[in-house]
Amino acid sequence: MKNIKPDHVAIIMDGNGRWASNRKKSRRYGHKKGATTAKNIVKIVSTNKIKYLTLYAFSTENWDRPTKEVSLLMSLFIETLENEIDELNSNNVKIRFIGDRENLSKKLQDKMENAEKMTIDNTGLNLFVALAYGARWDILNAIKGIVTRVKENQLDELEIDENTLSNHLQLGNAPDPDLLIRTGGEKRISNFLLWNIAYTELFFCDCLWPEFNEEEFSNALDFYSKRKRRFGSFV
Ligand code: IPE
Ligand code: IPE
Ligand code: MG
């Protein structure tokens, strides 16, 4: 079976720091450029009529970075949301955040909630931004949710199946990613969407996130279109 176009693309946007240090610039400079790339890619994905895009912006493990870098990333998230939300909304993008919001500042949490509310009825691109996200946290959180529902007699434990867990995960009933792109040269998943990428096609690209562009994205789509997805069965 040939896949013309993925319905859901997920991206691990890696390499901002190295891109900046190659230019003898601060990591902040790299992250700022990375935010611009993210904005451009959202447009490109939208134009390509791909229905779902999930961007990995900050992992649960990224909290272990130096305080200075964490706080500059947090202010960049606030700044980017403030600057981009109106345009995203007018482009009919529906934005949702996935991850553990608890440790984020009240200010950022409010911006995230407002952005979600503002775009909830939009029918164009479904954009998920993974912020303070870790797949192990996601799975654990889903299990806790299921246990609560069983305890409160809203769910019969004998009825728990793969769909039950999927629906309790952060991506809910969104389709699994068809294509996962990781920039920055590392060939690993770094705790992103472990459950949802069981049969996802993986595209690793050496280019650093700030230099990822339409051409690289079209290389990824081209790679995807040549895959034979068998899902374990004989085709
Ligand atoms: C990705 O770029 C952005 C985040 C993880 C927040 P990095 O900051 O990881 O950049 P490198 O990998 O150090 O180059
Ligand atoms: C993965 O990049 C997380 C994000 C892009 C948000 P990292 O730079 O944190 O991953 P590792 O440390 O190389 O695995
Ligand atoms: Mg990195």
PDB file of N, CA and C in Angstrom, residues 23-61:
ATOM      1  N   ARG A  23      27.668  29.183  15.365  1.00  0.00           N
ATOM      2  CA  ARG A  23      27.780  30.576  14.930  1.00  0.00           C
ATOM      3  C   ARG A  23      28.298  31.484  16.027  1.00  0.00           C
ATOM      4  N   LYS A  24      28.812  30.846  17.101  1.00  0.00           N
ATOM      5  CA  LYS A  24      29.328  31.579  18.259  1.00  0.00           C
ATOM      6  C   LYS A  24      28.277  32.529  18.855  1.00  0.00           C
ATOM      7  N   LYS A  25      27.037  32.079  18.831  1.00  0.00           N
ATOM      8  CA  LYS A  25      25.936  32.871  19.385  1.00  0.00           C
ATOM      9  C   LYS A  25      25.392  32.168  20.627  1.00  0.00           C
ATOM     10  N   SER A  26      24.558  32.881  21.371  1.00  0.00           N
ATOM     11  CA  SER A  26      23.987  32.311  22.593  1.00  0.00           C
ATOM     12  C   SER A  26      22.926  31.261  22.257  1.00  0.00           C
ATOM     13  N   ARG A  27      22.648  30.376  23.232  1.00  0.00           N
ATOM     14  CA  ARG A  27      21.604  29.377  23.007  1.00  0.00           C
ATOM     15  C   ARG A  27      20.249  30.061  22.790  1.00  0.00           C
ATOM     16  N   ARG A  28      20.072  31.202  23.452  1.00  0.00           N
ATOM     17  CA  ARG A  28      18.820  31.959  23.274  1.00  0.00           C
ATOM     18  C   ARG A  28      18.579  32.274  21.788  1.00  0.00           C
ATOM     19  N   TYR A  29      19.669  32.681  21.119  1.00  0.00           N
ATOM     20  CA  TYR A  29      19.599  33.006  19.700  1.00  0.00           C
ATOM     21  C   TYR A  29      19.120  31.780  18.909  1.00  0.00           C
ATOM     22  N   GLY A  30      19.663  30.634  19.272  1.00  0.00           N
ATOM     23  CA  GLY A  30      19.284  29.384  18.596  1.00  0.00           C
ATOM     24  C   GLY A  30      17.816  29.048  18.835  1.00  0.00           C
ATOM     25  N   HIS A  31      17.369  29.211  20.073  1.00  0.00           N
ATOM     26  CA  HIS A  31      15.972  28.899  20.378  1.00  0.00           C
ATOM     27  C   HIS A  31      15.026  29.874  19.676  1.00  0.00           C
ATOM     28  N   LYS A  32      15.459  31.132  19.581  1.00  0.00           N
ATOM     29  CA  LYS A  32      14.611  32.127  18.892  1.00  0.00           C
ATOM     30  C   LYS A  32      14.450  31.766  17.424  1.00  0.00           C
ATOM     31  N   LYS A  33      15.574  31.390  16.827  1.00  0.00           N
ATOM     32  CA  LYS A  33      15.530  30.990  15.420  1.00  0.00           C
ATOM     33  C   LYS A  33      14.679  29.719  15.280  1.00  0.00           C
ATOM     34  N   GLY A  34      14.800  28.834  16.267  1.00  0.00           N
ATOM     35  CA  GLY A  34      13.999  27.600  16.271  1.00  0.00           C
ATOM     36  C   GLY A  34      12.506  27.905  16.297  1.00  0.00           C
ATOM     37  N   ALA A  35      12.125  28.926  17.051  1.00  0.00           N
ATOM     38  CA  ALA A  35      10.706  29.302  17.128  1.00  0.00           C
ATOM     39  C   ALA A  35      10.222  29.797  15.755  1.00  0.00           C
ATOM     40  N   THR A  36      11.087  30.545  15.062  1.00  0.00           N
ATOM     41  CA  THR A  36      10.731  31.017  13.716  1.00  0.00           C
ATOM     42  C   THR A  36      10.543  29.831  12.767  1.00  0.00           C
ATOM     43  N   THR A  37      11.442  28.845  12.882  1.00  0.00           N
ATOM     44  CA  THR A  37      11.308  27.656  12.031  1.00  0.00           C
ATOM     45  C   THR A  37       9.977  26.960  12.313  1.00  0.00           C
ATOM     46  N   ALA A  38       9.628  26.847  13.610  1.00  0.00           N
ATOM     47  CA  ALA A  38       8.379  26.173  13.977  1.00  0.00           C
ATOM     48  C   ALA A  38       7.196  26.894  13.323  1.00  0.00           C
ATOM     49  N   LYS A  39       7.236  28.211  13.391  1.00  0.00           N
ATOM     50  CA  LYS A  39       6.159  29.006  12.804  1.00  0.00           C
ATOM     51  C   LYS A  39       6.059  28.727  11.287  1.00  0.00           C
ATOM     52  N   ASN A  40       7.201  28.694  10.605  1.00  0.00           N
ATOM     53  CA  ASN A  40       7.194  28.438   9.155  1.00  0.00           C
ATOM     54  C   ASN A  40       6.678  27.042   8.829  1.00  0.00           C
ATOM     55  N   ILE A  41       7.086  26.076   9.654  1.00  0.00           N
ATOM     56  CA  ILE A  41       6.683  24.690   9.379  1.00  0.00           C
ATOM     57  C   ILE A  41       5.175  24.518   9.577  1.00  0.00           C
ATOM     58  N   VAL A  42       4.626  25.204  10.592  1.00  0.00           N
ATOM     59  CA  VAL A  42       3.172  25.141  10.797  1.00  0.00           C
ATOM     60  C   VAL A  42       2.462  25.614   9.522  1.00  0.00           C
ATOM     61  N   LYS A  43       2.969  26.673   8.938  1.00  0.00           N
ATOM     62  CA  LYS A  43       2.365  27.201   7.704  1.00  0.00           C
ATOM     63  C   LYS A  43       2.455  26.184   6.571  1.00  0.00           C
ATOM     64  N   ILE A  44       3.654  25.611   6.427  1.00  0.00           N
ATOM     65  CA  ILE A  44       3.878  24.657   5.334  1.00  0.00           C
ATOM     66  C   ILE A  44       2.975  23.433   5.495  1.00  0.00           C
ATOM     67  N   VAL A  45       2.885  22.933   6.728  1.00  0.00           N
ATOM     68  CA  VAL A  45       2.053  21.756   6.997  1.00  0.00           C
ATOM     69  C   VAL A  45       0.591  22.076   6.714  1.00  0.00           C
ATOM     70  N   SER A  46       0.187  23.251   7.123  1.00  0.00           N
ATOM     71  CA  SER A  46      -1.181  23.705   6.901  1.00  0.00           C
ATOM     72  C   SER A  46      -1.483  23.779   5.398  1.00  0.00           C
ATOM     73  N   THR A  47      -0.562  24.371   4.663  1.00  0.00           N
ATOM     74  CA  THR A  47      -0.740  24.507   3.218  1.00  0.00           C
ATOM     75  C   THR A  47      -0.812  23.152   2.531  1.00  0.00           C
ATOM     76  N   ASN A  48      -0.050  22.179   3.072  1.00  0.00           N
ATOM     77  CA  ASN A  48      -0.046  20.830   2.501  1.00  0.00           C
ATOM     78  C   ASN A  48      -1.310  20.048   2.860  1.00  0.00           C
ATOM     79  N   LYS A  49      -2.221  20.698   3.601  1.00  0.00           N
ATOM     80  CA  LYS A  49      -3.484  20.070   4.023  1.00  0.00           C
ATOM     81  C   LYS A  49      -3.261  18.787   4.836  1.00  0.00           C
ATOM     82  N   ILE A  50      -2.210  18.783   5.629  1.00  0.00           N
ATOM     83  CA  ILE A  50      -1.998  17.683   6.573  1.00  0.00           C
ATOM     84  C   ILE A  50      -2.852  18.022   7.793  1.00  0.00           C
ATOM     85  N   LYS A  51      -3.578  17.029   8.319  1.00  0.00           N
ATOM     86  CA  LYS A  51      -4.585  17.344   9.337  1.00  0.00           C
ATOM     87  C   LYS A  51      -4.014  17.555  10.742  1.00  0.00           C
ATOM     88  N   TYR A  52      -2.936  16.817  11.064  1.00  0.00           N
ATOM     89  CA  TYR A  52      -2.401  16.884  12.427  1.00  0.00           C
ATOM     90  C   TYR A  52      -0.887  17.119  12.435  1.00  0.00           C
ATOM     91  N   LEU A  53      -0.461  18.003  13.334  1.00  0.00           N
ATOM     92  CA  LEU A  53       0.974  18.229  13.515  1.00  0.00           C
ATOM     93  C   LEU A  53       1.241  18.281  15.019  1.00  0.00           C
ATOM     94  N   THR A  54       2.219  17.488  15.465  1.00  0.00           N
ATOM     95  CA  THR A  54       2.590  17.529  16.886  1.00  0.00           C
ATOM     96  C   THR A  54       4.057  17.923  16.996  1.00  0.00           C
ATOM     97  N   LEU A  55       4.303  19.017  17.708  1.00  0.00           N
ATOM     98  CA  LEU A  55       5.669  19.545  17.838  1.00  0.00           C
ATOM     99  C   LEU A  55       6.174  19.352  19.264  1.00  0.00           C
ATOM    100  N   TYR A  56       7.369  18.768  19.385  1.00  0.00           N
ATOM    101  CA  TYR A  56       7.969  18.541  20.714  1.00  0.00           C
ATOM    102  C   TYR A  56       8.794  19.791  21.044  1.00  0.00           C
ATOM    103  N   ALA A  57       8.293  20.571  21.999  1.00  0.00           N
ATOM    104  CA  ALA A  57       8.943  21.844  22.312  1.00  0.00           C
ATOM    105  C   ALA A  57       9.780  21.782  23.593  1.00  0.00           C
ATOM    106  N   PHE A  58       9.344  20.949  24.551  1.00  0.00           N
ATOM    107  CA  PHE A  58      10.052  20.907  25.843  1.00  0.00           C
ATOM    108  C   PHE A  58       9.691  19.600  26.530  1.00  0.00           C
ATOM    109  N   SER A  59      10.704  18.823  26.896  1.00  0.00           N
ATOM    110  CA  SER A  59      10.440  17.504  27.490  1.00  0.00           C
ATOM    111  C   SER A  59      10.483  17.576  29.016  1.00  0.00           C
ATOM    112  N   THR A  60       9.929  16.553  29.659  1.00  0.00           N
ATOM    113  CA  THR A  60      10.000  16.504  31.142  1.00  0.00           C
ATOM    114  C   THR A  60      11.464  16.517  31.581  1.00  0.00           C
ATOM    115  N   GLU A  61      12.347  15.910  30.782  1.00  0.00           N
ATOM    116  CA  GLU A  61      13.782  15.870  31.126  1.00  0.00           C
ATOM    117  C   GLU A  61      14.464  17.222  30.911  1.00  0.00           C
TER     118      GLU A  61
END
